[in-house]
Short mmCIF file of C-alpha atoms and ligand atoms in Angstrom, two decimals:
data_model
loop_
_atom_site.label_atom_id
_atom_site.label_comp_id
_atom_site.label_asym_id
_atom_site.label_seq_id
_atom_site.Cartn_x
_atom_site.Cartn_y
_atom_site.Cartn_z
CA MET A 1 122.72 81.24 85.52
CA SER A 2 122.60 77.55 84.57
CA GLY A 3 123.96 75.12 87.15
CA VAL A 4 123.45 77.56 90.06
CA SER A 5 120.43 77.02 92.28
CA ALA A 6 118.11 79.90 93.06
CA GLU A 7 118.89 79.51 96.78
CA ARG A 8 122.61 79.84 96.26
CA VAL A 9 122.13 82.90 94.10
CA ALA A 10 119.79 84.33 96.71
CA SER A 11 122.23 83.91 99.58
CA ARG A 12 125.12 85.20 97.56
CA TRP A 13 123.17 88.28 96.44
CA GLY A 14 121.43 88.88 99.71
CA ARG A 15 124.10 91.17 101.09
CA ILE A 16 124.87 93.24 98.04
CA THR A 17 124.77 96.97 98.42
CA ALA A 18 121.68 99.00 97.69
CA PRO A 19 122.92 100.86 94.58
CA PHE A 20 124.08 97.60 93.05
CA ARG A 21 120.77 96.05 93.92
CA ALA A 22 118.97 99.00 92.38
CA THR A 23 120.93 98.69 89.16
CA PHE A 24 120.74 94.95 88.73
CA GLY A 25 117.93 93.93 91.05
CA HIS A 26 115.18 94.31 88.48
CA THR A 27 116.64 91.71 86.17
CA LEU A 28 117.31 89.35 89.09
CA ASP A 29 113.99 89.79 90.87
CA VAL A 30 113.44 86.06 91.21
CA ALA A 31 116.78 85.47 92.86
CA LEU A 32 116.92 88.44 95.20
CA PRO A 33 115.33 88.01 98.62
CA THR A 34 113.83 91.06 100.31
CA LEU A 35 115.70 92.20 103.37
CA CYS A 36 114.24 93.88 106.43
CA PRO A 37 115.53 97.47 106.08
CA SER A 38 116.17 97.63 109.81
CA CYS A 39 117.94 94.38 110.77
CA ARG A 40 118.76 92.99 107.29
CA GLU A 41 117.01 89.67 107.99
CA GLN A 42 115.24 88.12 105.03
CA VAL A 43 111.50 88.82 104.99
CA ASP A 44 108.58 87.35 103.10
CA GLY A 45 106.98 89.96 100.92
CA SER A 46 108.01 93.52 101.69
CA GLY A 47 108.51 95.80 104.65
CA LEU A 48 109.86 95.06 108.10
CA CYS A 49 110.36 91.67 109.73
CA ALA A 50 107.92 90.81 112.53
CA SER A 51 110.40 91.67 115.26
CA CYS A 52 111.28 95.15 113.92
CA TRP A 53 107.63 95.76 113.13
CA SER A 54 106.74 95.25 116.80
CA ARG A 55 109.41 97.81 117.80
CA LEU A 56 107.80 100.63 115.77
CA THR A 57 105.86 103.12 117.88
CA PRO A 58 102.66 104.31 116.22
CA ILE A 59 101.46 107.77 117.19
CA ALA A 60 97.83 107.70 118.24
CA PRO A 61 95.58 109.97 120.32
CA PRO A 62 95.73 111.49 122.85
CA TYR A 63 97.93 114.11 121.25
CA CYS A 64 98.16 117.88 120.83
CA GLU A 65 95.42 118.83 118.37
CA ARG A 66 97.80 121.19 116.61
CA LEU A 67 101.26 119.55 116.59
CA GLY A 68 100.23 115.91 116.95
CA ILE A 69 102.73 115.37 119.79
CA PRO A 70 101.50 112.56 122.10
CA PHE A 71 100.17 113.44 125.53
CA ALA A 72 100.79 111.36 128.63
CA TYR A 73 97.05 111.25 129.35
CA ASP A 74 93.84 112.29 127.62
CA PRO A 75 92.86 115.87 128.50
CA GLY A 76 89.75 115.74 126.27
CA PRO A 77 89.30 116.91 122.69
CA GLY A 78 90.98 119.98 121.21
CA VAL A 79 93.59 120.58 123.91
CA LEU A 80 96.90 122.07 122.74
CA SER A 81 100.44 121.55 123.96
CA MET A 82 102.51 124.36 125.46
CA GLU A 83 104.69 124.44 122.32
CA ALA A 84 101.67 124.90 120.05
CA ILE A 85 100.57 127.93 122.07
CA SER A 86 103.95 129.55 122.75
CA ASN A 87 105.38 128.98 119.28
CA PRO A 88 102.53 128.23 116.87
CA PRO A 89 103.60 126.86 113.47
CA ALA A 90 102.49 128.30 110.12
CA TYR A 91 100.66 125.05 109.37
CA HIS A 92 97.35 124.24 111.00
CA ARG A 93 97.79 120.64 112.18
CA ALA A 94 100.48 117.97 111.89
CA ARG A 95 99.99 114.22 112.06
CA ALA A 96 102.53 111.40 111.91
CA ALA A 97 102.25 107.63 111.56
CA VAL A 98 105.10 106.65 113.88
CA ARG A 99 107.76 108.05 116.16
CA PHE A 100 111.16 108.70 114.67
CA ASP A 101 113.47 106.10 116.20
CA ASP A 102 116.03 103.54 115.02
CA VAL A 103 113.47 101.36 113.25
CA SER A 104 111.51 104.13 111.54
CA ARG A 105 114.78 105.84 110.61
CA SER A 106 115.90 102.67 108.83
CA LEU A 107 112.65 102.63 106.83
CA VAL A 108 113.04 106.29 105.87
CA HIS A 109 116.68 105.82 104.88
CA ALA A 110 115.98 102.66 102.91
CA LEU A 111 113.29 104.49 100.94
CA LYS A 112 115.32 107.65 100.44
CA TYR A 113 118.86 106.42 99.93
CA GLY A 114 118.50 102.67 99.42
CA ASP A 115 116.18 102.64 96.42
CA ARG A 116 113.62 100.65 98.40
CA LEU A 117 110.65 102.15 96.58
CA ASP A 118 108.71 99.00 97.50
CA LEU A 119 108.44 100.47 101.02
CA ALA A 120 106.52 103.58 99.89
CA PRO A 121 103.10 101.88 99.59
CA ILE A 122 103.41 100.35 103.08
CA MET A 123 104.56 103.60 104.68
CA GLY A 124 101.98 105.58 102.70
CA ARG A 125 99.14 103.37 103.93
CA TRP A 126 100.16 103.94 107.56
CA MET A 127 100.25 107.67 106.86
CA ALA A 128 96.79 107.61 105.27
CA ARG A 129 95.47 105.96 108.42
CA ALA A 130 97.23 108.36 110.81
CA GLY A 131 96.05 111.35 108.75
CA ARG A 132 92.45 110.30 108.19
CA GLU A 133 91.11 113.33 110.05
CA ILE A 134 93.11 115.94 108.09
CA LEU A 135 92.67 114.09 104.77
CA SER A 136 88.89 114.12 105.05
CA GLY A 137 88.67 117.87 104.42
CA ALA A 138 91.63 118.15 102.04
CA ASP A 139 91.55 119.38 98.44
CA ALA A 140 95.07 118.26 97.48
CA LEU A 141 98.29 116.64 98.73
CA VAL A 142 101.46 118.66 98.22
CA PRO A 143 104.70 116.65 98.60
CA VAL A 144 107.64 118.64 100.00
CA PRO A 145 109.66 119.17 96.81
CA LEU A 146 113.33 118.45 96.22
CA HIS A 147 115.55 120.90 94.41
CA TRP A 148 115.85 119.77 90.79
CA ARG A 149 119.54 118.89 91.24
CA ARG A 150 118.78 116.55 94.14
CA LEU A 151 115.81 115.11 92.30
CA TRP A 152 118.06 114.45 89.34
CA ALA A 153 120.64 112.69 91.53
CA ARG A 154 118.08 110.61 93.47
CA ARG A 155 115.76 110.12 90.49
CA PHE A 156 112.63 110.28 92.65
CA ASN A 157 111.12 112.37 95.42
CA GLN A 158 110.37 110.11 98.39
CA SER A 159 107.59 112.44 99.59
CA ALA A 160 105.87 112.25 96.19
CA GLN A 161 106.17 108.45 96.30
CA LEU A 162 104.44 108.42 99.70
CA GLY A 163 101.88 110.91 98.34
CA LYS A 164 100.92 108.55 95.52
CA THR A 165 99.80 105.88 97.96
CA ILE A 166 98.07 108.37 100.27
CA SER A 167 96.23 109.77 97.26
CA ALA A 168 95.11 106.30 96.18
CA GLU A 169 94.00 105.45 99.73
CA SER A 170 92.17 108.72 100.46
CA GLY A 171 91.01 109.85 97.03
CA VAL A 172 92.68 113.25 97.59
CA LEU A 173 94.41 114.60 94.50
CA LEU A 174 98.23 114.60 94.42
CA ALA A 175 99.55 118.02 93.36
CA GLU A 176 103.18 117.26 92.60
CA THR A 177 104.14 120.51 90.86
CA THR A 178 102.27 123.00 93.04
CA LEU A 179 105.29 123.84 95.16
CA LYS A 180 108.87 124.28 93.92
CA ARG A 181 112.15 124.25 95.83
CA VAL A 182 113.89 127.24 94.27
CA LYS A 183 116.93 127.20 96.56
CA ALA A 184 119.30 124.25 96.87
CA THR A 185 119.56 124.08 100.66
CA ALA A 186 122.14 122.26 102.76
CA GLN A 187 120.92 119.11 104.54
CA GLN A 188 119.15 120.01 107.78
CA VAL A 189 121.01 117.27 109.68
CA GLY A 190 123.38 118.71 112.29
CA LEU A 191 121.88 122.20 112.26
CA SER A 192 120.31 123.90 115.26
CA GLN A 193 116.63 124.82 115.23
CA SER A 194 117.28 128.45 114.24
CA GLU A 195 119.88 127.41 111.64
CA ARG A 196 117.32 125.04 110.15
CA ALA A 197 114.78 127.84 109.84
CA THR A 198 117.34 130.14 108.19
CA ASN A 199 118.50 127.34 105.90
CA VAL A 200 115.05 126.84 104.35
CA GLN A 201 114.03 130.50 104.35
CA GLY A 202 112.91 131.48 100.84
CA ALA A 203 113.60 127.96 99.60
CA PHE A 204 110.03 127.26 98.43
CA GLU A 205 107.80 129.00 95.94
CA VAL A 206 104.44 128.51 94.28
CA PRO A 207 105.04 129.10 90.56
CA ALA A 208 102.64 131.58 88.92
CA GLU A 209 101.09 128.81 86.82
CA SER A 210 100.23 126.82 89.98
CA LYS A 211 98.54 129.65 91.92
CA ALA A 212 95.07 128.53 90.85
CA GLU A 213 95.69 125.12 92.48
CA VAL A 214 96.37 126.86 95.79
CA VAL A 215 93.97 129.79 96.20
CA GLY A 216 91.20 128.98 98.69
CA ARG A 217 92.26 125.33 98.99
CA ASN A 218 92.82 123.08 101.99
CA LEU A 219 96.21 121.47 101.38
CA VAL A 220 98.12 118.68 103.08
CA LEU A 221 101.91 118.80 102.91
CA ILE A 222 103.50 115.34 102.68
CA ASP A 223 106.99 114.58 103.97
CA ASP A 224 108.90 111.57 105.27
CA VAL A 225 110.17 112.99 108.56
CA LEU A 226 109.32 115.94 110.79
CA THR A 227 112.23 117.00 112.99
CA SER A 228 112.21 120.70 113.95
CA GLY A 229 109.34 121.40 111.56
CA ALA A 230 111.35 124.17 109.84
CA THR A 231 110.95 122.67 106.35
CA VAL A 232 107.19 122.10 106.48
CA ASP A 233 106.76 125.49 108.13
CA ALA A 234 108.60 127.20 105.26
CA CYS A 235 106.47 125.23 102.76
CA ALA A 236 103.26 126.11 104.60
CA ARG A 237 104.19 129.80 104.63
CA SER A 238 104.73 129.79 100.85
CA LEU A 239 101.40 128.07 100.25
CA LEU A 240 99.54 130.41 102.59
CA ARG A 241 101.18 133.43 100.97
CA ALA A 242 99.96 132.13 97.61
CA GLY A 243 96.41 132.07 98.98
CA ALA A 244 95.89 128.60 100.46
CA ARG A 245 92.99 128.49 102.90
CA ARG A 246 94.61 125.99 105.27
CA VAL A 247 97.76 123.88 105.27
CA ASP A 248 98.06 120.67 107.30
CA VAL A 249 101.06 118.36 107.48
CA LEU A 250 101.25 114.57 107.24
CA VAL A 251 104.57 112.78 107.75
CA PHE A 252 105.65 109.20 108.17
CA ALA A 253 107.75 109.73 111.30
CA ARG A 254 108.14 112.61 113.69
CA VAL A 255 110.66 113.32 116.41
CA VAL A 256 109.05 113.14 119.85
CA ASP A 257 111.46 114.26 122.57
CA ALA A 258 109.23 113.24 125.43
CA VAL A 259 105.60 112.48 126.03
CA ARG A 260 104.08 115.71 127.36
CA ALA A 261 101.51 116.49 129.93
CA PRO A 262 98.80 118.65 128.36
CA ILE A 263 98.65 122.18 129.74
ZN1 LIG B 301 113.99 93.38 111.08
#
């Protein structure tokens, strides 16, 4: 590296692809600038640049007590949305840090497919804040598991990475092996709501040796994104069948089609 300035190395390496960065980035930490996962601008430290940061939409009350979907106005505490009443999920409550949009999608993708594990603590802290209410009564955090083949290919489970930070922030134990994905399912992307539910049916199981960690416990499922809710619903059903007392859900981003009026 002699004769080449750090700046020149930085600009030359700034646009390299994520896998390459993941392979060689550790040895070149000094030279590699951090890029905003959304717009690819250089950022100081980690996470989003100021401009992309301001485009994120946090999810805050008022929202449906059950699904965590934002309401257009505050109907008072405990009010549910029409969806929560007409089609109640297996889980008790869901909370999300931000809305799923272009910016939050870029964060999720950078973490999941771009080896940007440095984003997990930032995203996890936002989740811990958004989920304070459900974390306060929780016995353990259960990350939505990957099938072992996908885990092997990706080398890490993004939900478990988020769970580590949430556990450190909240003091709630991380139970990484409580739930297993026993069926290698197709990606949910591009499937209809009913196809998604069928796709993950029977995909999750509590192994016999983990039953004791579940029986009578209040658990919080951790995932990166909530779209139709089919995955967390299938996970919640497995945990409840194994004897869990209550299952809540905490995700980084959730799809919000439209802000609803409370019923
Ligand atoms: Zn940016």
